[in-house]
PDB file of C-alpha atoms in Angstrom:
ATOM      1  CA  GLU A   1      57.073 -10.955  25.329  1.00 95.00           C
ATOM      2  CA  VAL A   2      54.022 -13.118  25.332  1.00 96.00           C
ATOM      3  CA  HIS A   3      55.086 -16.935  24.900  1.00 98.00           C
ATOM      4  CA  LEU A   4      52.400 -19.126  25.059  1.00 98.00           C
ATOM      5  CA  LEU A   5      53.533 -22.700  24.560  1.00 98.00           C
ATOM      6  CA  GLU A   6      50.789 -25.721  23.770  1.00 98.00           C
ATOM      7  CA  SER A   7      51.235 -29.918  24.932  1.00 98.00           C
ATOM      8  CA  GLY A   8      49.620 -32.929  25.290  1.00 97.00           C
ATOM      9  CA  GLY A   9      48.420 -33.677  22.271  1.00 97.00           C
ATOM     10  CA  GLY A  10      48.771 -37.213  20.517  1.00 97.00           C
ATOM     11  CA  PHE A  11      46.849 -40.431  19.060  1.00 97.00           C
ATOM     12  CA  ILE A  12      44.301 -41.252  20.950  1.00 97.00           C
ATOM     13  CA  GLN A  13      40.714 -43.717  20.064  1.00 97.00           C
ATOM     14  CA  PRO A  14      37.005 -42.294  19.427  1.00 97.00           C
ATOM     15  CA  GLY A  15      35.777 -42.167  22.660  1.00 97.00           C
ATOM     16  CA  GLY A  16      38.729 -41.220  24.771  1.00 97.00           C
ATOM     17  CA  SER A  17      39.950 -38.330  26.631  1.00 97.00           C
ATOM     18  CA  LEU A  18      43.035 -36.289  26.605  1.00 98.00           C
ATOM     19  CA  ARG A  19      44.045 -32.943  28.881  1.00 98.00           C
ATOM     20  CA  LEU A  20      46.008 -30.056  26.721  1.00 98.00           C
ATOM     21  CA  SER A  21      47.805 -27.585  28.664  1.00 98.00           C
ATOM     22  CA  CYS A  22      49.188 -24.828  27.331  1.00 98.00           C
ATOM     23  CA  ALA A  23      51.827 -22.627  29.621  1.00 98.00           C
ATOM     24  CA  ALA A  24      51.742 -19.284  29.443  1.00 98.00           C
ATOM     25  CA  SER A  25      54.456 -16.348  29.806  1.00 98.00           C
ATOM     26  CA  GLY A  26      55.755 -12.581  29.396  1.00 97.00           C
ATOM     27  CA  PHE A  27      52.366 -11.204  30.535  1.00 97.00           C
ATOM     28  CA  THR A  28      49.797 -11.132  33.386  1.00 97.00           C
ATOM     29  CA  PHE A  29      48.330 -14.277  32.913  1.00 97.00           C
ATOM     30  CA  SER A  30      45.094 -14.035  35.502  1.00 97.00           C
ATOM     31  CA  ASN A  31      44.050 -10.036  33.613  1.00 97.00           C
ATOM     32  CA  PHE A  32      43.166 -11.943  30.353  1.00 97.00           C
ATOM     33  CA  ALA A  33      40.948 -14.196  29.452  1.00 96.00           C
ATOM     34  CA  MET A  34      42.248 -16.995  27.094  1.00 97.00           C
ATOM     35  CA  THR A  35      40.483 -19.305  23.967  1.00 98.00           C
ATOM     36  CA  TRP A  36      41.080 -23.174  22.511  1.00 98.00           C
ATOM     37  CA  VAL A  37      40.618 -22.218  19.087  1.00 98.00           C
ATOM     38  CA  ARG A  38      40.750 -25.443  16.616  1.00 98.00           C
ATOM     39  CA  GLN A  39      42.001 -26.003  12.788  1.00 98.00           C
ATOM     40  CA  ALA A  40      41.408 -29.007  11.359  1.00 98.00           C
ATOM     41  CA  PRO A  41      43.789 -30.788   8.450  1.00 96.00           C
ATOM     42  CA  GLY A  42      43.294 -28.371   5.599  1.00 96.00           C
ATOM     43  CA  LYS A  43      40.305 -26.424   7.046  1.00 96.00           C
ATOM     44  CA  GLY A  44      39.732 -23.004   8.707  1.00 97.00           C
ATOM     45  CA  LEU A  45      39.964 -21.591  11.885  1.00 98.00           C
ATOM     46  CA  GLU A  46      36.767 -22.615  14.789  1.00 97.00           C
ATOM     47  CA  TRP A  47      36.517 -21.567  17.932  1.00 97.00           C
ATOM     48  CA  VAL A  48      36.416 -24.064  21.000  1.00 98.00           C
ATOM     49  CA  SER A  49      36.154 -22.301  24.080  1.00 97.00           C
ATOM     50  CA  THR A  50      37.211 -19.073  26.246  1.00 97.00           C
ATOM     51  CA  ILE A  51      37.354 -18.609  30.009  1.00 97.00           C
ATOM     52  CA  SER A  52      37.417 -15.095  31.751  1.00 96.00           C
ATOM     53  CA  GLY A  53      40.912 -14.277  33.695  1.00 96.00           C
ATOM     54  CA  SER A  54      39.778 -15.241  36.610  1.00 96.00           C
ATOM     55  CA  GLY A  55      38.321 -18.419  35.682  1.00 95.00           C
ATOM     56  CA  GLY A  56      34.810 -17.623  36.196  1.00 95.00           C
ATOM     57  CA  SER A  57      33.283 -17.239  33.370  1.00 95.00           C
ATOM     58  CA  ARG A  58      33.296 -19.653  30.438  1.00 96.00           C
ATOM     59  CA  PHE A  59      31.868 -19.928  27.183  1.00 95.00           C
ATOM     60  CA  SER A  60      32.111 -22.815  24.952  1.00 96.00           C
ATOM     61  CA  ALA A  61      30.977 -23.933  21.384  1.00 96.00           C
ATOM     62  CA  ASP A  62      28.112 -25.902  20.640  1.00 95.00           C
ATOM     63  CA  SER A  63      29.759 -28.839  19.035  1.00 96.00           C
ATOM     64  CA  VAL A  64      32.122 -29.268  22.222  1.00 97.00           C
ATOM     65  CA  LYS A  65      29.422 -28.225  24.794  1.00 95.00           C
ATOM     66  CA  GLY A  66      29.110 -31.014  27.289  1.00 95.00           C
ATOM     67  CA  ARG A  67      32.518 -32.830  26.080  1.00 98.00           C
ATOM     68  CA  PHE A  68      35.203 -29.906  26.423  1.00 98.00           C
ATOM     69  CA  THR A  69      35.770 -28.570  29.819  1.00 98.00           C
ATOM     70  CA  ILE A  70      38.121 -25.510  29.816  1.00 98.00           C
ATOM     71  CA  SER A  71      39.964 -24.194  33.240  1.00 98.00           C
ATOM     72  CA  ARG A  72      42.624 -22.356  33.785  1.00 98.00           C
ATOM     73  CA  ASP A  73      45.333 -22.123  36.931  1.00 98.00           C
ATOM     74  CA  ASN A  74      47.130 -18.549  37.403  1.00 98.00           C
ATOM     75  CA  SER A  75      49.212 -19.692  40.349  1.00 97.00           C
ATOM     76  CA  LYS A  76      51.045 -22.088  37.236  1.00 98.00           C
ATOM     77  CA  ASN A  77      50.192 -19.495  34.346  1.00 98.00           C
ATOM     78  CA  THR A  78      48.363 -22.909  32.867  1.00 98.00           C
ATOM     79  CA  LEU A  79      45.497 -22.945  30.628  1.00 98.00           C
ATOM     80  CA  PHE A  80      44.148 -26.056  30.136  1.00 98.00           C
ATOM     81  CA  LEU A  81      41.443 -27.883  27.666  1.00 98.00           C
ATOM     82  CA  GLN A  82      39.783 -31.328  29.590  1.00 98.00           C
ATOM     83  CA  MET A  83      38.474 -33.165  25.922  1.00 98.00           C
ATOM     84  CA  SER A  84      36.138 -36.070  26.712  1.00 98.00           C
ATOM     85  CA  SER A  85      34.162 -38.541  24.629  1.00 97.00           C
ATOM     86  CA  LEU A  86      36.277 -37.681  21.440  1.00 98.00           C
ATOM     87  CA  ARG A  87      35.336 -38.022  18.165  1.00 98.00           C
ATOM     88  CA  VAL A  88      36.877 -38.250  14.555  1.00 97.00           C
ATOM     89  CA  ASP A  89      35.878 -34.985  13.471  1.00 97.00           C
ATOM     90  CA  ASP A  90      37.868 -33.898  16.745  1.00 98.00           C
ATOM     91  CA  THR A  91      40.860 -34.281  15.103  1.00 98.00           C
ATOM     92  CA  ALA A  92      42.631 -30.809  14.879  1.00 98.00           C
ATOM     93  CA  ILE A  93      45.547 -28.412  15.842  1.00 98.00           C
ATOM     94  CA  TYR A  94      44.659 -27.076  19.016  1.00 98.00           C
ATOM     95  CA  TYR A  95      45.856 -23.630  19.336  1.00 98.00           C
ATOM     96  CA  CYS A  96      45.821 -21.336  22.932  1.00 98.00           C
ATOM     97  CA  ALA A  97      45.236 -17.898  22.118  1.00 98.00           C
ATOM     98  CA  LYS A  98      45.786 -14.766  25.074  1.00 97.00           C
ATOM     99  CA  GLU A  99      42.525 -12.556  24.633  1.00 96.00           C
ATOM    100  CA  ILE A 100      42.837  -8.574  24.837  1.00 93.00           C
ATOM    101  CA  SER A 101      39.816  -8.402  27.258  1.00 89.00           C
ATOM    102  CA  GLY A 102      39.177  -9.976  30.642  1.00 87.00           C
ATOM    103  CA  THR A 103      36.207 -11.758  30.105  1.00 89.00           C
ATOM    104  CA  TYR A 104      34.626 -12.354  26.849  1.00 87.00           C
ATOM    105  CA  PRO A 105      35.802 -13.641  23.522  1.00 86.00           C
ATOM    106  CA  VAL A 106      36.966 -10.455  21.558  1.00 88.00           C
ATOM    107  CA  THR A 107      40.331 -10.647  19.970  1.00 94.00           C
ATOM    108  CA  SER A 108      42.912 -13.425  20.373  1.00 95.00           C
ATOM    109  CA  ASP A 109      46.398 -11.148  19.848  1.00 95.00           C
ATOM    110  CA  SER A 110      48.872 -13.874  20.850  1.00 97.00           C
ATOM    111  CA  TRP A 111      48.388 -17.187  19.332  1.00 98.00           C
ATOM    112  CA  GLY A 112      50.761 -20.577  20.485  1.00 98.00           C
ATOM    113  CA  GLN A 113      51.724 -23.004  17.741  1.00 97.00           C
ATOM    114  CA  GLY A 114      49.519 -25.425  18.513  1.00 98.00           C
ATOM    115  CA  THR A 115      49.348 -29.077  19.740  1.00 98.00           C
ATOM    116  CA  LEU A 116      47.915 -31.816  17.225  1.00 98.00           C
ATOM    117  CA  VAL A 117      45.122 -34.049  18.614  1.00 98.00           C
ATOM    118  CA  THR A 118      44.668 -37.041  15.854  1.00 98.00           C
ATOM    119  CA  VAL A 119      41.284 -38.811  17.170  1.00 98.00           C
ATOM    120  CA  SER A 120      40.841 -42.471  14.825  1.00 97.00           C
ATOM    121  CA  SER A 121      40.664 -46.219  15.575  1.00 95.00           C
TER     122      SER A 121
ATOM    123  CA  SER B   1      22.302 -15.559  10.702  1.00 54.00           C
ATOM    124  CA  SER B   2      25.585 -16.688  13.522  1.00 67.00           C
ATOM    125  CA  GLU B   3      27.694 -16.568  10.248  1.00 92.00           C
ATOM    126  CA  LEU B   4      30.557 -15.212   8.840  1.00 96.00           C
ATOM    127  CA  THR B   5      31.198 -15.462   4.821  1.00 97.00           C
ATOM    128  CA  GLN B   6      34.094 -14.445   2.669  1.00 97.00           C
ATOM    129  CA  ASP B   7      35.380 -14.963  -0.772  1.00 95.00           C
ATOM    130  CA  PRO B   8      37.423 -18.214  -0.823  1.00 96.00           C
ATOM    131  CA  ALA B   9      40.391 -16.766  -3.341  1.00 97.00           C
ATOM    132  CA  VAL B  10      41.545 -13.408  -4.601  1.00 97.00           C
ATOM    133  CA  SER B  11      44.884 -12.770  -6.384  1.00 97.00           C
ATOM    134  CA  VAL B  12      46.791 -10.006  -6.652  1.00 97.00           C
ATOM    135  CA  ALA B  13      49.620  -8.386  -8.955  1.00 97.00           C
ATOM    136  CA  LEU B  14      52.164  -7.751  -6.800  1.00 97.00           C
ATOM    137  CA  GLY B  15      52.392  -4.141  -5.774  1.00 97.00           C
ATOM    138  CA  GLN B  16      49.204  -3.714  -6.491  1.00 97.00           C
ATOM    139  CA  THR B  17      45.950  -2.958  -4.130  1.00 97.00           C
ATOM    140  CA  VAL B  18      43.562  -5.875  -2.992  1.00 97.00           C
ATOM    141  CA  ARG B  19      40.498  -5.483  -0.869  1.00 97.00           C
ATOM    142  CA  ILE B  20      39.116  -8.927   1.232  1.00 97.00           C
ATOM    143  CA  THR B  21      36.226  -8.473   2.649  1.00 97.00           C
ATOM    144  CA  CYS B  22      34.153 -10.035   5.632  1.00 97.00           C
ATOM    145  CA  GLN B  23      30.115 -10.601   5.595  1.00 97.00           C
ATOM    146  CA  GLY B  24      28.058 -11.059   8.646  1.00 95.00           C
ATOM    147  CA  ASP B  25      24.675  -9.915  10.225  1.00 93.00           C
ATOM    148  CA  SER B  26      27.093  -9.669  13.639  1.00 92.00           C
ATOM    149  CA  LEU B  27      29.099  -7.002  12.290  1.00 93.00           C
ATOM    150  CA  ARG B  28      26.544  -4.534  12.586  1.00 93.00           C
ATOM    151  CA  THR B  29      27.455  -4.245  16.204  1.00 91.00           C
ATOM    152  CA  TYR B  30      31.185  -5.499  16.517  1.00 92.00           C
ATOM    153  CA  HIS B  31      34.132  -4.882  14.860  1.00 92.00           C
ATOM    154  CA  ALA B  32      35.777  -7.950  13.114  1.00 96.00           C
ATOM    155  CA  ASN B  33      39.330  -8.983  13.545  1.00 97.00           C
ATOM    156  CA  TRP B  34      41.714 -10.136  10.837  1.00 98.00           C
ATOM    157  CA  TYR B  35      44.242 -12.851  11.207  1.00 98.00           C
ATOM    158  CA  GLN B  36      46.699 -13.827   8.852  1.00 98.00           C
ATOM    159  CA  GLN B  37      48.391 -17.416   8.618  1.00 98.00           C
ATOM    160  CA  LYS B  38      50.581 -19.083   6.338  1.00 98.00           C
ATOM    161  CA  PRO B  39      51.549 -22.761   5.506  1.00 96.00           C
ATOM    162  CA  GLY B  40      52.521 -24.842   8.883  1.00 96.00           C
ATOM    163  CA  GLN B  41      52.003 -21.916  10.916  1.00 97.00           C
ATOM    164  CA  ALA B  42      49.694 -20.380  13.513  1.00 98.00           C
ATOM    165  CA  PRO B  43      47.497 -17.032  12.742  1.00 98.00           C
ATOM    166  CA  ILE B  44      48.787 -13.628  13.802  1.00 98.00           C
ATOM    167  CA  LEU B  45      46.371 -10.515  13.935  1.00 97.00           C
ATOM    168  CA  VAL B  46      47.021  -8.367  11.622  1.00 98.00           C
ATOM    169  CA  ILE B  47      43.873  -6.233  12.233  1.00 97.00           C
ATOM    170  CA  SER B  48      41.725  -5.507  15.165  1.00 95.00           C
ATOM    171  CA  GLY B  49      38.489  -3.349  15.648  1.00 89.00           C
ATOM    172  CA  LYS B  50      38.121  -0.622  14.061  1.00 85.00           C
ATOM    173  CA  ASN B  51      41.635  -0.333  12.308  1.00 93.00           C
ATOM    174  CA  ASN B  52      44.380  -1.182  14.578  1.00 94.00           C
ATOM    175  CA  ARG B  53      47.479  -3.079  13.904  1.00 96.00           C
ATOM    176  CA  PRO B  54      49.469  -4.859  16.453  1.00 95.00           C
ATOM    177  CA  SER B  55      53.336  -3.588  16.886  1.00 94.00           C
ATOM    178  CA  GLY B  56      54.846  -5.044  13.552  1.00 95.00           C
ATOM    179  CA  ILE B  57      52.445  -5.566  11.408  1.00 97.00           C
ATOM    180  CA  PRO B  58      53.000  -2.928   8.494  1.00 97.00           C
ATOM    181  CA  ASP B  59      50.996  -0.238   7.278  1.00 96.00           C
ATOM    182  CA  ARG B  60      49.786  -1.614   3.999  1.00 97.00           C
ATOM    183  CA  PHE B  61      46.813  -3.794   5.979  1.00 98.00           C
ATOM    184  CA  SER B  62      44.502  -1.584   6.902  1.00 97.00           C
ATOM    185  CA  GLY B  63      40.837  -2.008   7.849  1.00 96.00           C
ATOM    186  CA  SER B  64      37.470  -0.977   7.432  1.00 96.00           C
ATOM    187  CA  SER B  65      33.980  -1.632   7.869  1.00 95.00           C
ATOM    188  CA  SER B  66      30.151  -0.454   6.623  1.00 94.00           C
ATOM    189  CA  GLY B  67      27.246  -2.038   7.986  1.00 94.00           C
ATOM    190  CA  THR B  68      27.376  -6.096   7.847  1.00 94.00           C
ATOM    191  CA  THR B  69      30.844  -6.123   5.951  1.00 96.00           C
ATOM    192  CA  ALA B  70      34.193  -5.198   6.871  1.00 96.00           C
ATOM    193  CA  SER B  71      37.111  -5.604   5.035  1.00 97.00           C
ATOM    194  CA  LEU B  72      40.899  -5.680   4.824  1.00 97.00           C
ATOM    195  CA  THR B  73      43.104  -4.173   2.453  1.00 97.00           C
ATOM    196  CA  ILE B  74      46.420  -4.704   1.602  1.00 97.00           C
ATOM    197  CA  THR B  75      47.923  -1.650  -0.207  1.00 97.00           C
ATOM    198  CA  GLY B  76      51.235  -2.467  -2.275  1.00 97.00           C
ATOM    199  CA  ALA B  77      50.590  -6.268  -1.804  1.00 97.00           C
ATOM    200  CA  GLN B  78      54.464  -8.006  -1.597  1.00 97.00           C
ATOM    201  CA  ALA B  79      55.503 -11.585  -2.005  1.00 97.00           C
ATOM    202  CA  GLU B  80      54.967 -12.415   1.817  1.00 97.00           C
ATOM    203  CA  ASP B  81      51.607 -11.541   1.664  1.00 98.00           C
ATOM    204  CA  GLU B  82      50.939 -14.619   0.381  1.00 98.00           C
ATOM    205  CA  ALA B  83      48.249 -16.475   2.923  1.00 98.00           C
ATOM    206  CA  ASP B  84      44.730 -17.000   4.447  1.00 98.00           C
ATOM    207  CA  TYR B  85      43.797 -14.252   6.025  1.00 98.00           C
ATOM    208  CA  TYR B  86      40.569 -14.980   8.602  1.00 98.00           C
ATOM    209  CA  CYS B  87      38.057 -12.496   9.341  1.00 97.00           C
ATOM    210  CA  ASN B  88      36.539 -13.116  13.261  1.00 96.00           C
ATOM    211  CA  SER B  89      33.966 -10.972  15.133  1.00 95.00           C
ATOM    212  CA  ARG B  90      31.308 -11.938  18.061  1.00 93.00           C
ATOM    213  CA  ASP B  91      27.851 -13.810  18.003  1.00 90.00           C
ATOM    214  CA  ARG B  92      25.085 -11.649  18.702  1.00 86.00           C
ATOM    215  CA  SER B  93      24.928 -12.438  22.032  1.00 87.00           C
ATOM    216  CA  GLY B  94      28.788 -11.277  22.180  1.00 86.00           C
ATOM    217  CA  ASN B  95      29.591 -14.816  24.537  1.00 89.00           C
ATOM    218  CA  ARG B  96      30.900 -16.772  21.218  1.00 93.00           C
ATOM    219  CA  LYS B  97      33.275 -15.939  18.922  1.00 94.00           C
ATOM    220  CA  LEU B  98      32.897 -16.985  14.743  1.00 95.00           C
ATOM    221  CA  PHE B  99      35.275 -16.914  12.595  1.00 97.00           C
ATOM    222  CA  GLY B 100      34.745 -16.741   8.748  1.00 97.00           C
ATOM    223  CA  PRO B 101      36.235 -19.573   6.313  1.00 97.00           C
ATOM    224  CA  GLY B 102      39.221 -17.698   5.043  1.00 97.00           C
ATOM    225  CA  THR B 103      40.180 -16.217   2.317  1.00 98.00           C
ATOM    226  CA  LYS B 104      43.232 -17.318  -0.148  1.00 98.00           C
ATOM    227  CA  VAL B 105      45.433 -14.724  -0.930  1.00 98.00           C
ATOM    228  CA  THR B 106      48.144 -15.022  -4.104  1.00 98.00           C
ATOM    229  CA  VAL B 107      50.379 -12.473  -4.990  1.00 97.00           C
ATOM    230  CA  LEU B 108      50.706 -13.418  -8.556  1.00 95.00           C
TER     231      LEU B 108
END
């Protein structure tokens, strides 16, 4: 059974940095692309970033490009999201999700429970 | 356009059928996926691709597509189907994931 557990969320001031982690189990991690999706309070889902199984390809939303970096450690079955220059409108629950594809942001078939990031002064 | 649109809310009587639609230019090229999200919970995939139901998803959920419109149909809606439903696809480049704004389904 696929299990995804996010961590690293918390309260941070605007302009600050935070690194989220997602520990994966129950599947061959390196075979699948992984994705971060966020959801602001009371709002819909917003795709953030996807990384291929090998880590060689990365795709990001324009809203986070240059500020957020997705990465992975296949030896530790862990996905990361390094967030910098955080803004109030980055406040959201951040979900990690497994893709059915090895490379592209296609279909997220399993999701973690999310970690809350609050950006406020 | 690189957007997906959905009706904000629909209601359905218990046991009746409801169809939720998603519109976008990219749906001419890429299939839509559908996610169900209940309050305080993570989304779960209910339909992927042409009309694939993951294991554990009841067969009352089905998907279809025509041109720039994808649809999720719940045949014989149950109380536990009350939730927000999001469609998703890819943009024209295939390198970005798109989500619709979501449809709140109320079962009366």
